[in-house]
Coordinates of C-alpha atoms in Angstrom, one line a residue:
M1 CA -34.2 -164.3 -30.2
I2 CA -36.4 -161.3 -27.5
S3 CA -38.5 -162.4 -25.3
S4 CA -39.1 -158.8 -23.7
V5 CA -38.3 -155.1 -23.6
T6 CA -38.7 -153.0 -20.3
P7 CA -39.7 -150.6 -20.5
A8 CA -41.6 -150.5 -23.6
A9 CA -42.3 -146.8 -24.4
G10 CA -40.1 -143.4 -24.1
S11 CA -39.4 -140.2 -25.5
P12 CA -39.6 -139.2 -29.2
G13 CA -36.4 -138.0 -28.3
G14 CA -34.5 -141.5 -27.6
G15 CA -32.6 -141.3 -25.0
T16 CA -34.4 -143.8 -23.2
L17 CA -32.3 -147.6 -21.6
V18 CA -34.3 -150.9 -22.5
T19 CA -33.1 -154.1 -21.7
L20 CA -34.2 -156.2 -23.8
T21 CA -34.9 -160.2 -22.2
G22 CA -34.2 -163.6 -24.4
S23 CA -31.5 -166.2 -25.7
N24 CA -28.8 -166.2 -28.0
F25 CA -27.2 -162.5 -27.4
I26 CA -23.7 -163.8 -28.7
Q27 CA -22.1 -161.6 -30.5
P28 CA -24.4 -158.9 -31.7
S29 CA -23.4 -156.6 -34.3
A30 CA -26.6 -154.1 -34.1
V31 CA -29.4 -153.8 -31.8
R32 CA -32.2 -151.9 -34.1
F33 CA -35.3 -150.0 -33.4
G34 CA -38.1 -150.4 -36.0
P35 CA -34.7 -149.0 -39.3
N36 CA -32.6 -147.3 -36.6
L37 CA -30.0 -148.8 -35.0
A38 CA -29.7 -148.4 -31.4
T39 CA -28.0 -145.1 -29.9
S40 CA -25.9 -148.0 -27.8
F41 CA -25.5 -150.9 -27.1
T42 CA -24.2 -153.4 -24.3
V43 CA -24.0 -157.1 -24.1
V44 CA -25.2 -158.2 -20.4
S45 CA -24.9 -162.0 -21.1
A46 CA -26.2 -164.1 -23.4
T47 CA -29.6 -163.5 -22.4
Q48 CA -29.9 -159.5 -21.5
I49 CA -28.5 -156.6 -23.6
T50 CA -28.8 -153.1 -22.5
A51 CA -29.5 -150.4 -25.1
V52 CA -30.6 -146.5 -25.3
A53 CA -33.8 -145.2 -27.8
P54 CA -32.2 -143.8 -31.1
P55 CA -34.8 -141.0 -32.1
G56 CA -37.9 -142.9 -33.6
N57 CA -42.2 -141.9 -33.9
G58 CA -44.5 -144.2 -33.7
T59 CA -44.9 -148.0 -32.2
V60 CA -41.3 -150.1 -34.2
Q61 CA -40.4 -153.3 -33.8
I62 CA -36.8 -153.7 -31.3
T63 CA -34.1 -156.5 -32.9
V64 CA -30.8 -157.7 -32.1
T65 CA -28.7 -158.9 -35.0
T66 CA -25.9 -162.0 -34.3
Q67 CA -23.7 -164.1 -37.0
G68 CA -27.2 -166.9 -37.1
G69 CA -29.8 -163.8 -37.4
T70 CA -31.8 -161.3 -36.8
S71 CA -34.4 -161.4 -34.1
N72 CA -37.5 -161.6 -33.8
G73 CA -39.0 -158.2 -33.1
V74 CA -40.4 -157.4 -29.8
A75 CA -42.8 -153.4 -30.0
Y76 CA -41.4 -150.5 -29.0
S77 CA -44.0 -147.0 -29.3
Y78 CA -42.7 -142.7 -29.2
A79 CA -44.8 -141.6 -27.0
G80 CA -45.3 -138.3 -26.9
A81 CA -44.5 -136.2 -23.4
P82 CA -48.0 -136.6 -21.4
T83 CA -49.2 -133.3 -20.3
L84 CA -52.3 -131.8 -18.4
T85 CA -55.3 -130.4 -18.9
G86 CA -57.1 -130.4 -15.4
I87 CA -57.2 -131.5 -12.3
S88 CA -60.2 -131.8 -9.7
P89 CA -60.7 -131.1 -7.4
T90 CA -57.9 -128.7 -7.1
T91 CA -57.9 -128.8 -3.1
G92 CA -57.9 -130.9 0.1
P93 CA -56.9 -131.6 3.7
A94 CA -52.6 -131.7 4.6
S95 CA -53.2 -135.4 5.7
G96 CA -53.6 -135.6 2.2
G97 CA -55.8 -139.3 1.0
T98 CA -58.4 -137.1 -1.4
V99 CA -58.7 -138.8 -4.6
V100 CA -57.8 -136.1 -7.1
T101 CA -59.0 -137.1 -11.1
L102 CA -56.0 -135.8 -13.4
T103 CA -57.4 -135.1 -17.7
G104 CA -54.7 -134.5 -20.1
T105 CA -52.8 -136.7 -23.1
N106 CA -50.3 -139.4 -23.3
L107 CA -51.5 -140.2 -19.0
L108 CA -51.1 -143.8 -20.3
A109 CA -48.3 -145.1 -20.3
A110 CA -47.5 -142.6 -16.9
T111 CA -45.0 -144.5 -13.8
A112 CA -45.3 -141.7 -11.6
V113 CA -48.5 -138.6 -10.1
R114 CA -45.9 -135.9 -7.8
F115 CA -47.6 -133.2 -5.5
G116 CA -44.9 -131.0 -5.7
T117 CA -42.3 -133.5 -4.9
A118 CA -44.1 -136.3 -2.8
N119 CA -45.3 -138.9 -5.0
A120 CA -49.1 -140.0 -5.3
T121 CA -50.6 -142.5 -2.5
T122 CA -52.0 -144.8 -5.1
F123 CA -52.6 -144.1 -8.8
T124 CA -54.7 -145.6 -11.1
V125 CA -54.4 -144.6 -15.1
N126 CA -58.1 -144.6 -16.4
S127 CA -57.0 -143.5 -20.4
A128 CA -54.6 -141.9 -22.2
T129 CA -56.1 -138.4 -21.1
Q130 CA -57.7 -139.6 -17.5
I131 CA -55.5 -140.6 -15.0
T132 CA -56.8 -140.5 -10.8
A133 CA -54.8 -140.2 -8.3
V134 CA -54.8 -140.0 -4.3
A135 CA -53.1 -137.1 -2.9
P136 CA -50.4 -137.5 -0.2
P137 CA -50.4 -135.3 3.0
G138 CA -49.2 -131.7 2.4
S139 CA -49.2 -128.5 3.1
G140 CA -50.0 -125.0 0.4
T141 CA -50.0 -125.4 -3.4
A142 CA -48.4 -128.4 -5.1
Q143 CA -47.7 -128.4 -8.6
V144 CA -49.7 -131.9 -9.8
T145 CA -47.6 -134.0 -12.5
V146 CA -47.7 -136.9 -14.6
T147 CA -44.1 -138.7 -15.8
G148 CA -43.9 -141.2 -19.2
P149 CA -42.0 -142.5 -20.8
G150 CA -42.2 -139.4 -23.1
G151 CA -41.1 -137.0 -20.3
T152 CA -42.4 -134.9 -17.1
S153 CA -45.6 -132.6 -17.7
N154 CA -46.3 -129.9 -16.9
G155 CA -48.3 -128.8 -14.0
L156 CA -51.2 -128.4 -12.2
A157 CA -52.3 -126.5 -9.2
Y158 CA -53.8 -128.1 -5.8
S159 CA -53.3 -126.4 -3.0
Y160 CA -54.2 -128.0 0.9
V161 CA -56.3 -126.3 3.2
A162 CA -55.5 -127.0 6.6
A163 CA -58.4 -128.7 8.2
P164 CA -59.3 -128.4 11.7
V165 CA -59.1 -130.1 14.9
P166 CA -62.4 -132.2 16.2
V167 CA -64.5 -130.8 19.1
V168 CA -67.0 -132.8 20.7
S169 CA -68.5 -130.3 23.3
G170 CA -71.8 -132.9 24.0
V171 CA -72.6 -136.5 23.8
S172 CA -76.4 -137.6 24.1
P173 CA -77.1 -140.3 25.6
G174 CA -74.1 -140.3 27.9
Q175 CA -74.5 -143.5 29.0
G176 CA -75.3 -146.5 27.5
P177 CA -75.5 -150.8 28.4
A178 CA -72.8 -153.0 29.0
A179 CA -73.7 -154.5 24.9
G180 CA -73.9 -151.7 22.9
G181 CA -75.9 -150.8 20.1
N182 CA -77.4 -147.9 21.2
T183 CA -77.1 -144.8 19.2
V184 CA -75.3 -141.8 20.5
T185 CA -75.8 -138.1 19.0
L186 CA -71.9 -136.5 19.1
S187 CA -72.5 -131.7 19.2
G188 CA -69.8 -130.0 18.5
S189 CA -67.6 -128.6 15.3
G190 CA -65.0 -130.1 12.6
F191 CA -66.8 -132.8 11.8
T192 CA -67.2 -132.8 8.6
G193 CA -64.3 -135.3 7.0
A194 CA -64.4 -138.0 10.4
T195 CA -62.6 -140.6 9.8
A196 CA -63.4 -142.1 13.2
V197 CA -65.2 -141.9 16.4
R198 CA -64.0 -144.5 18.8
F199 CA -65.8 -145.1 22.3
G200 CA -62.3 -145.2 24.0
S201 CA -60.0 -147.0 21.6
A202 CA -62.8 -149.0 20.6
S203 CA -63.9 -147.9 16.8
A204 CA -68.0 -147.1 16.4
S205 CA -70.6 -147.0 13.5
F206 CA -71.6 -143.4 12.6
T207 CA -73.0 -141.2 10.5
V208 CA -71.3 -137.8 9.8
V209 CA -75.3 -135.6 9.9
S210 CA -73.0 -132.8 9.5
D211 CA -70.5 -130.7 10.0
T212 CA -71.5 -130.0 14.2
Q213 CA -73.1 -134.2 14.5
I214 CA -72.3 -137.4 14.2
T215 CA -74.9 -140.0 15.3
A216 CA -72.6 -143.3 16.4
V217 CA -74.0 -147.1 17.7
A218 CA -71.7 -147.4 20.9
P219 CA -69.6 -150.3 20.5
P220 CA -69.5 -152.9 24.6
G221 CA -67.4 -152.6 26.7
S222 CA -67.7 -151.2 30.9
G223 CA -66.8 -148.8 33.3
T224 CA -66.5 -144.9 32.0
V225 CA -64.6 -144.6 28.6
Q226 CA -63.7 -141.1 27.0
V227 CA -65.5 -140.8 23.2
T228 CA -63.5 -139.7 20.5
V229 CA -63.4 -138.3 16.6
T230 CA -60.7 -138.3 13.7
G231 CA -60.9 -135.9 10.8
P232 CA -58.3 -134.7 8.6
G233 CA -57.8 -132.4 11.0
G234 CA -56.2 -134.9 14.2
T235 CA -57.8 -136.3 16.8
S236 CA -60.3 -134.1 19.5
N237 CA -61.2 -134.0 22.7
G238 CA -62.8 -136.6 25.3
L239 CA -65.7 -136.3 26.6
A240 CA -67.0 -139.2 29.5
Y241 CA -69.6 -142.1 27.6
S242 CA -70.7 -145.0 30.9
Y243 CA -71.6 -147.7 30.3
V244 CA -74.0 -149.2 32.6
A245 CA -74.2 -152.6 33.7
A246 CA -78.3 -153.7 32.1
P247 CA -80.2 -155.1 34.6
V248 CA -82.6 -158.5 33.9
P249 CA -86.0 -157.6 32.9
A250 CA -88.6 -159.7 35.4
L251 CA -91.8 -161.3 33.7
T252 CA -94.6 -160.9 36.8
S253 CA -98.5 -161.6 34.5
V254 CA -99.5 -162.3 30.8
S255 CA -103.0 -161.2 30.6
P256 CA -104.6 -163.3 28.5
G257 CA -103.1 -166.8 29.9
Q258 CA -104.7 -168.4 27.7
G259 CA -104.9 -168.1 23.5
P260 CA -105.9 -170.2 20.2
V261 CA -103.5 -173.2 19.3
V262 CA -102.9 -171.7 15.8
G263 CA -101.6 -167.9 18.1
G264 CA -102.3 -165.1 16.0
N265 CA -103.8 -163.5 19.6
T266 CA -102.3 -160.6 20.9
V267 CA -101.2 -161.4 24.7
T268 CA -100.3 -157.8 27.3
L269 CA -96.4 -159.1 28.8
T270 CA -96.7 -157.0 32.7
G271 CA -93.3 -156.8 34.5
S272 CA -90.3 -154.4 35.8
D273 CA -86.3 -153.4 32.9
L274 CA -89.0 -153.9 29.9
T275 CA -86.9 -150.7 28.1
A276 CA -84.2 -152.1 26.4
V277 CA -86.2 -156.1 25.1
T278 CA -84.7 -157.5 22.5
A279 CA -86.7 -160.4 21.7
V280 CA -90.1 -161.9 23.1
T281 CA -90.5 -166.1 23.2
F282 CA -93.3 -168.4 23.5
G283 CA -90.8 -171.7 25.4
S284 CA -88.2 -171.2 22.3
T285 CA -90.7 -170.5 19.5
P286 CA -90.4 -166.1 18.9
A287 CA -93.7 -164.4 19.7
T288 CA -94.5 -163.2 16.3
S289 CA -94.2 -159.3 16.9
F290 CA -94.5 -157.5 19.4
S291 CA -93.5 -153.8 20.8
V292 CA -92.2 -152.2 23.9
V293 CA -94.9 -150.1 25.3
S294 CA -92.6 -149.4 28.5
A295 CA -90.3 -150.1 31.1
T296 CA -92.9 -152.2 32.6
Q297 CA -95.3 -153.4 29.5
I298 CA -95.0 -155.5 26.6
N299 CA -98.1 -156.2 23.7
A300 CA -96.6 -159.4 21.8
V301 CA -98.4 -161.4 20.0
A302 CA -98.5 -165.5 20.1
P303 CA -97.4 -167.7 17.3
P304 CA -98.7 -170.7 16.8
G305 CA -98.1 -173.6 19.3
A306 CA -99.1 -176.9 20.9
A307 CA -102.1 -177.4 23.6
G308 CA -100.7 -177.1 27.2
P309 CA -98.2 -174.6 28.8
V310 CA -95.2 -172.7 27.4
Q311 CA -93.3 -170.1 29.6
I312 CA -92.5 -166.8 27.7
T313 CA -89.6 -165.3 29.2
V314 CA -88.2 -161.5 27.4
T315 CA -84.4 -161.4 26.6
G316 CA -82.8 -157.6 27.1
P317 CA -78.9 -157.0 27.6
G318 CA -79.7 -158.1 31.0
G319 CA -80.4 -161.3 29.9
T320 CA -83.5 -163.5 30.1
S321 CA -86.2 -163.0 32.5
N322 CA -88.2 -165.7 34.7
G323 CA -90.9 -167.8 32.4
V324 CA -94.6 -166.9 33.0
T325 CA -97.2 -169.4 32.2
Y326 CA -99.3 -168.8 29.1
F327 CA -102.0 -171.9 27.5
Y328 CA -102.2 -173.0 24.2
V329 CA -106.2 -174.3 24.0
G330 CA -107.1 -176.3 21.8
V331 CA -109.7 -176.0 19.3
P332 CA -113.4 -176.9 21.1
T333 CA -115.5 -179.1 19.4
L334 CA -119.9 -180.5 20.0
T335 CA -120.6 -183.9 19.3
G336 CA -124.1 -183.7 20.7
A337 CA -127.0 -181.4 23.3
A338 CA -129.2 -183.0 24.8
P339 CA -132.8 -181.5 24.8
A340 CA -132.5 -180.7 21.1
L341 CA -135.4 -178.9 21.2
G342 CA -137.7 -176.6 23.8
P343 CA -139.9 -174.2 23.2
L344 CA -139.7 -171.1 21.9
T345 CA -140.1 -169.0 25.1
G346 CA -137.0 -170.9 25.5
G347 CA -135.0 -171.6 29.6
T348 CA -135.0 -175.7 28.8
T349 CA -132.0 -176.2 30.3
V350 CA -129.7 -178.4 27.7
T351 CA -126.5 -180.1 28.3
L352 CA -123.6 -180.0 26.2
T353 CA -121.1 -182.7 25.4
G354 CA -117.7 -182.4 23.2
T355 CA -114.3 -181.8 23.9
N356 CA -111.5 -179.0 25.2
L357 CA -114.6 -176.8 26.4
L358 CA -112.9 -175.0 29.7
G359 CA -112.1 -171.7 29.7
A360 CA -115.5 -171.4 27.4
T361 CA -116.8 -167.4 27.3
A362 CA -119.4 -167.7 26.0
V363 CA -122.5 -170.7 24.9
R364 CA -124.5 -169.2 21.4
F365 CA -127.6 -170.7 20.5
G366 CA -127.4 -169.3 16.6
A367 CA -126.2 -165.8 17.1
T368 CA -127.7 -165.0 20.7
P369 CA -126.0 -166.0 23.8
A370 CA -127.4 -168.7 26.3
S371 CA -129.5 -167.1 29.1
S372 CA -126.9 -168.4 31.4
F373 CA -124.6 -172.0 31.1
T374 CA -122.3 -173.3 33.3
V375 CA -118.4 -175.4 32.3
V376 CA -119.2 -178.4 34.2
S377 CA -115.6 -179.9 32.7
A378 CA -114.3 -179.7 29.7
T379 CA -116.6 -182.5 28.3
Q380 CA -119.7 -180.3 29.2
I381 CA -121.3 -177.9 29.5
T382 CA -124.9 -176.9 30.7
A383 CA -126.9 -173.7 30.0
V384 CA -130.5 -172.2 29.4
A385 CA -132.3 -172.0 25.7
P386 CA -132.9 -167.8 24.8
P387 CA -136.1 -167.5 23.6
G388 CA -135.7 -168.4 19.8
S389 CA -137.7 -170.0 16.3
G390 CA -136.4 -172.5 13.7
T391 CA -133.6 -174.4 13.7
V392 CA -130.0 -172.3 15.2
Q393 CA -126.4 -173.8 15.4
I394 CA -125.3 -173.9 19.5
T395 CA -121.5 -173.0 18.6
V396 CA -119.5 -172.1 21.8
V397 CA -116.1 -169.8 22.1
T398 CA -113.7 -170.6 24.7
P399 CA -110.0 -168.7 23.9
G400 CA -108.7 -171.8 21.1
G401 CA -111.7 -170.3 19.2
T402 CA -114.7 -171.0 18.2
S403 CA -116.6 -174.9 17.7
N404 CA -118.3 -176.2 15.2
G405 CA -122.5 -175.5 15.3
V406 CA -125.0 -178.7 16.1
P407 CA -129.0 -178.4 15.7
Y408 CA -130.7 -176.9 18.6
T409 CA -134.6 -176.8 16.7
Y410 CA -137.4 -174.3 19.1
V411 CA -140.8 -175.7 18.9
A412 CA -144.2 -173.5 18.8
V413 CA -146.8 -174.6 21.9
P414 CA -149.1 -177.3 20.7
V415 CA -152.4 -176.9 20.0
L416 CA -155.7 -179.2 20.3
T417 CA -158.7 -177.9 17.6
S418 CA -160.8 -180.9 17.9
L419 CA -161.5 -184.4 19.0
S420 CA -163.3 -187.7 17.4
P421 CA -165.4 -188.7 18.9
T422 CA -166.4 -186.3 22.2
Q423 CA -167.9 -189.6 24.2
G424 CA -167.2 -192.7 26.1
P425 CA -167.2 -194.9 28.2
L426 CA -166.2 -195.6 31.0
N427 CA -163.7 -198.5 30.5
A428 CA -160.8 -197.9 28.5
G429 CA -159.7 -198.8 26.0
T430 CA -161.7 -196.7 23.0
T431 CA -158.9 -194.4 21.2
V432 CA -159.7 -191.3 20.5
T433 CA -158.0 -188.9 17.7
L434 CA -156.9 -185.9 18.6
F435 CA -156.7 -183.2 16.0
G436 CA -154.6 -179.6 16.1
S437 CA -151.2 -177.9 14.9
G438 CA -147.6 -178.9 16.0
L439 CA -148.1 -182.9 17.5
T440 CA -145.2 -184.1 16.2
T441 CA -142.4 -184.1 18.9
T442 CA -145.9 -184.8 21.4
S443 CA -144.5 -186.9 24.6
T444 CA -147.6 -187.3 27.4
V445 CA -151.5 -187.3 26.6
L446 CA -153.3 -186.3 29.4
F447 CA -156.9 -186.9 30.0
G448 CA -157.8 -184.9 33.1
T449 CA -154.1 -186.2 34.9
T450 CA -153.6 -189.1 33.4
P451 CA -151.3 -190.4 31.0
T452 CA -152.4 -192.4 28.7
S453 CA -150.3 -194.5 25.2
F454 CA -150.9 -192.5 22.0
T455 CA -149.7 -192.8 18.2
V456 CA -148.1 -190.1 16.6
V457 CA -149.7 -190.2 12.5
S458 CA -148.4 -186.6 11.8
D459 CA -147.9 -183.3 13.1
T460 CA -152.2 -182.5 12.7
W461 CA -152.9 -185.8 13.5
V462 CA -152.1 -188.4 17.2
T463 CA -154.2 -191.5 18.5
A464 CA -154.7 -191.7 22.6
I465 CA -156.9 -195.1 24.1
D466 CA -159.7 -193.4 26.1
P467 CA -158.7 -194.3 30.2
S468 CA -161.1 -195.3 32.7
G469 CA -162.4 -192.4 34.8
P470 CA -165.9 -191.9 36.3
A471 CA -168.3 -190.8 34.8
G472 CA -168.7 -186.7 33.8
P473 CA -166.4 -184.7 31.7
V474 CA -162.3 -184.3 31.6
N475 CA -159.7 -181.9 29.8
V476 CA -157.8 -183.8 26.9
R477 CA -154.7 -182.5 26.2
V478 CA -151.0 -183.1 24.7
T479 CA -147.6 -181.9 26.0
T480 CA -144.6 -181.6 23.6
P481 CA -141.1 -179.8 24.3
G482 CA -142.6 -176.5 22.9
G483 CA -145.1 -176.5 25.7
T484 CA -148.5 -177.7 27.1
S485 CA -151.6 -176.9 24.7
N486 CA -155.1 -175.9 25.4
S487 CA -157.7 -178.2 26.8
L488 CA -160.5 -180.0 25.2
V489 CA -163.7 -181.7 26.9
Y490 CA -164.0 -185.8 26.6
T491 CA -167.6 -187.0 28.6
R492 CA -167.1 -190.8 30.2
V493 CA -170.9 -191.7 29.8
A494 CA -172.6 -194.3 32.2
G495 CA -174.0 -197.7 30.3
P496 CA -177.6 -198.6 31.2
G497 CA -178.5 -200.2 33.2
I498 CA -181.3 -203.4 34.0

């Protein structure tokens, strides 16, 4: 029984030494390649035979015949000699490393690719018509050949080009933080094909912009190091680059110093050494976003937070700053306004009650700002109503936002049009009906300067009890939150004497 054959292909002219592996190779009488006997064979052991392939073509079955019979067959292919028809690229640096694509025929079983006498660094058989190989180091012009079971191909020319040694003439900036991470621009020549940029012995990530420019990201380091570039032609001269211990950023103020719990407001941080700041945090929460304006200023958007104070800090290459206090303020709420009525001309002092009223920046009656206001406490504000009309919503604005509204009604000055009756006795007790408008909110009825009891029947009708008084006329008027009405005359008449 044959289990394998090595190699499994050879030249059509024969002569290839193949090794057969299997079992029961005891006193074999013949080894055949298809119908043709092997040119010769040697029994190495009961499990191995070496045989010289006879001439042939195509794929045939190798069999072994012993006294026990004829074995199974294993495939063996007669391969034609490889040929090369194309090579790309045709040039590369003397240091090697160029990936070269070879095209031709009979390449499938290639066992070697050579550039002159030097083996390719590596090669991959892609198909019967294509191989990719990595050029080894070399010089001058070499003939590239492919060797397979069928022989060695014709050669195609590949030229080694002496690459220039890179030269570094400038490093900008010439210093950076010990933490690295800054972009450094290298100027010079011979940068095409650069394979490494080093800051001292530390490798940097880099981009070859052109043959005369490279941008590199400085790795961490300390002290002064030499920046070098390595390419196909070798390693450049070095230019100095200094690592500078970065200062710790410091904060001195934040404006505004408070904002809503929902976040979203922009605050300005002032301080020093802020240029390279990489993080801004409110307590333990990163800012929604931030921008470094200068070495002394940063604008940051506050994230959401819980009501109360937090410390804002910034972090840079040199460490984390001190903290400045920022207050998260709850949204204000209003629960009441007293009084809830006032004249069209404004001027009424209204007491507002609610929560989170500290820091109020505005009180509005509808869209109109209060004439003035005073924050008494976190739960109370007094505000002077501006002129207005109708019913409006009073709101309070604080750094925490705008409150809900509570109603406030502007009341017109009451008007009296008539009295009934218009006269009565000196003694109290006569019911007088007052007719007019704007009487719904009547708070006082005066006969002269004397207040009396009254009943509001409707907006146009109030009944009042005439108080006692001397004979003669007296002015009657009413007062509401809208003001004091005009006066009408009521006359007290003495009874007849005997």
